[in-house]
Amino acid sequence: GIDSRYNEGCRELANYLLFGLYNQNNNDFERTGFPEEVLDDIIILIKPDSVHLYCNPVNYNHLLPYVAYWRNLHFHCLTENE
C-alpha cells in the first residue's frame, strides 16, 4: 500500500519480489494517469505453501507479468465496479 511504499524495508521487499517494479524512479506508473493510491493498492500475503496477492483491476495488469510464474499463487482482485 501507499504507506508501505515509503517504508524502506517494505519497498525493498516489494522490489525484490517484483524485480524493481516499485522503484521510486519508475515512470511507467506515472504515465498511466491513475492516482498513486490506486497503483499502490496491493497486499502480498506470503504463507509457507502459497502466496495470496490482493489487488485492484488497475494494477492487476501491471503485476501479472511479474508474478505469473509464482507457484501456488492466489489472486484476489476487485472488479471494476468495486
GROMACS .gro file of C-alpha atoms in nm:
model
   82
    1GLY     CA    1   0.000   0.000   0.000
    2ILE     CA    2   0.094   0.364  -0.015
    3ASP     CA    3   0.218   0.368   0.345
    4SER     CA    4   0.444   0.070   0.282
    5ARG     CA    5   0.591   0.225  -0.031
    6TYR     CA    6   0.754   0.492   0.181
    7ASN     CA    7   0.884   0.242   0.433
    8GLU     CA    8   1.230   0.148   0.312
    9GLY     CA    9   1.211  -0.215   0.426
   10CYS     CA   10   0.871  -0.275   0.266
   11ARG     CA   11   0.979  -0.106  -0.056
   12GLU     CA   12   1.296  -0.317  -0.072
   13LEU     CA   13   1.098  -0.637  -0.019
   14ALA     CA   14   0.840  -0.543  -0.285
   15ASN     CA   15   1.118  -0.456  -0.529
   16TYR     CA   16   1.293  -0.784  -0.455
   17LEU     CA   17   0.976  -0.987  -0.511
   18LEU     CA   18   0.863  -0.784  -0.814
   19PHE     CA   19   1.201  -0.720  -0.982
   20GLY     CA   20   1.214  -0.348  -0.906
   21LEU     CA   21   0.856  -0.271  -1.009
   22TYR     CA   22   0.805  -0.025  -0.722
   23ASN     CA   23   1.125   0.175  -0.757
   24GLN     CA   24   1.063   0.541  -0.686
   25ASN     CA   25   1.207   0.625  -1.030
   26ASN     CA   26   0.963   0.401  -1.219
   27ASN     CA   27   0.789   0.627  -1.471
   28ASP     CA   28   0.561   0.356  -1.611
   29PHE     CA   29   0.312   0.410  -1.329
   30GLU     CA   30   0.318   0.787  -1.369
   31ARG     CA   31   0.224   0.760  -1.735
   32THR     CA   32  -0.095   0.565  -1.657
   33GLY     CA   33  -0.268   0.875  -1.525
   34PHE     CA   34  -0.412   0.690  -1.223
   35PRO     CA   35  -0.367   0.830  -0.871
   36GLU     CA   36  -0.075   0.692  -0.674
   37GLU     CA   37  -0.302   0.539  -0.410
   38VAL     CA   38  -0.477   0.330  -0.678
   39LEU     CA   39  -0.149   0.197  -0.815
   40ASP     CA   40  -0.015   0.119  -0.468
   41ASP     CA   41  -0.327  -0.071  -0.365
   42ILE     CA   42  -0.179  -0.420  -0.330
   43ILE     CA   43  -0.125  -0.665  -0.047
   44ILE     CA   44   0.108  -0.963  -0.069
   45LEU     CA   45   0.047  -1.236   0.186
   46ILE     CA   46   0.328  -1.493   0.188
   47LYS     CA   47   0.246  -1.824   0.354
   48PRO     CA   48   0.465  -2.135   0.378
   49ASP     CA   49   0.277  -2.311   0.099
   50SER     CA   50   0.120  -2.029  -0.105
   51VAL     CA   51   0.114  -1.661  -0.190
   52HIS     CA   52  -0.202  -1.451  -0.189
   53LEU     CA   53  -0.199  -1.129  -0.386
   54TYR     CA   54  -0.477  -0.875  -0.329
   55CYS     CA   55  -0.506  -0.600  -0.589
   56ASN     CA   56  -0.740  -0.386  -0.796
   57PRO     CA   57  -0.812  -0.409  -1.171
   58VAL     CA   58  -0.575  -0.121  -1.248
   59ASN     CA   59  -0.260  -0.271  -1.101
   60TYR     CA   60  -0.353  -0.630  -1.189
   61ASN     CA   61  -0.226  -0.584  -1.545
   62HIS     CA   62   0.098  -0.430  -1.419
   63LEU     CA   63   0.159  -0.709  -1.166
   64LEU     CA   64   0.071  -1.009  -1.381
   65PRO     CA   65   0.395  -1.027  -1.584
   66TYR     CA   66   0.598  -1.024  -1.261
   67VAL     CA   67   0.405  -1.293  -1.072
   68ALA     CA   68   0.251  -1.517  -1.338
   69TYR     CA   69   0.503  -1.795  -1.277
   70TRP     CA   70   0.484  -1.799  -0.897
   71ARG     CA   71   0.374  -2.137  -0.768
   72ASN     CA   72   0.057  -2.162  -0.561
   73LEU     CA   73  -0.039  -1.802  -0.633
   74HIS     CA   74  -0.392  -1.696  -0.544
   75PHE     CA   75  -0.513  -1.368  -0.694
   76HIS     CA   76  -0.782  -1.171  -0.516
   77CYS     CA   77  -0.881  -0.887  -0.743
   78LEU     CA   78  -1.163  -0.636  -0.714
   79THR     CA   79  -1.397  -0.591  -1.007
   80GLU     CA   80  -1.428  -0.263  -1.198
   81ASN     CA   81  -1.749  -0.179  -1.005
   82GLU     CA   82  -1.597  -0.246  -0.663
   0.00000   0.00000   0.00000
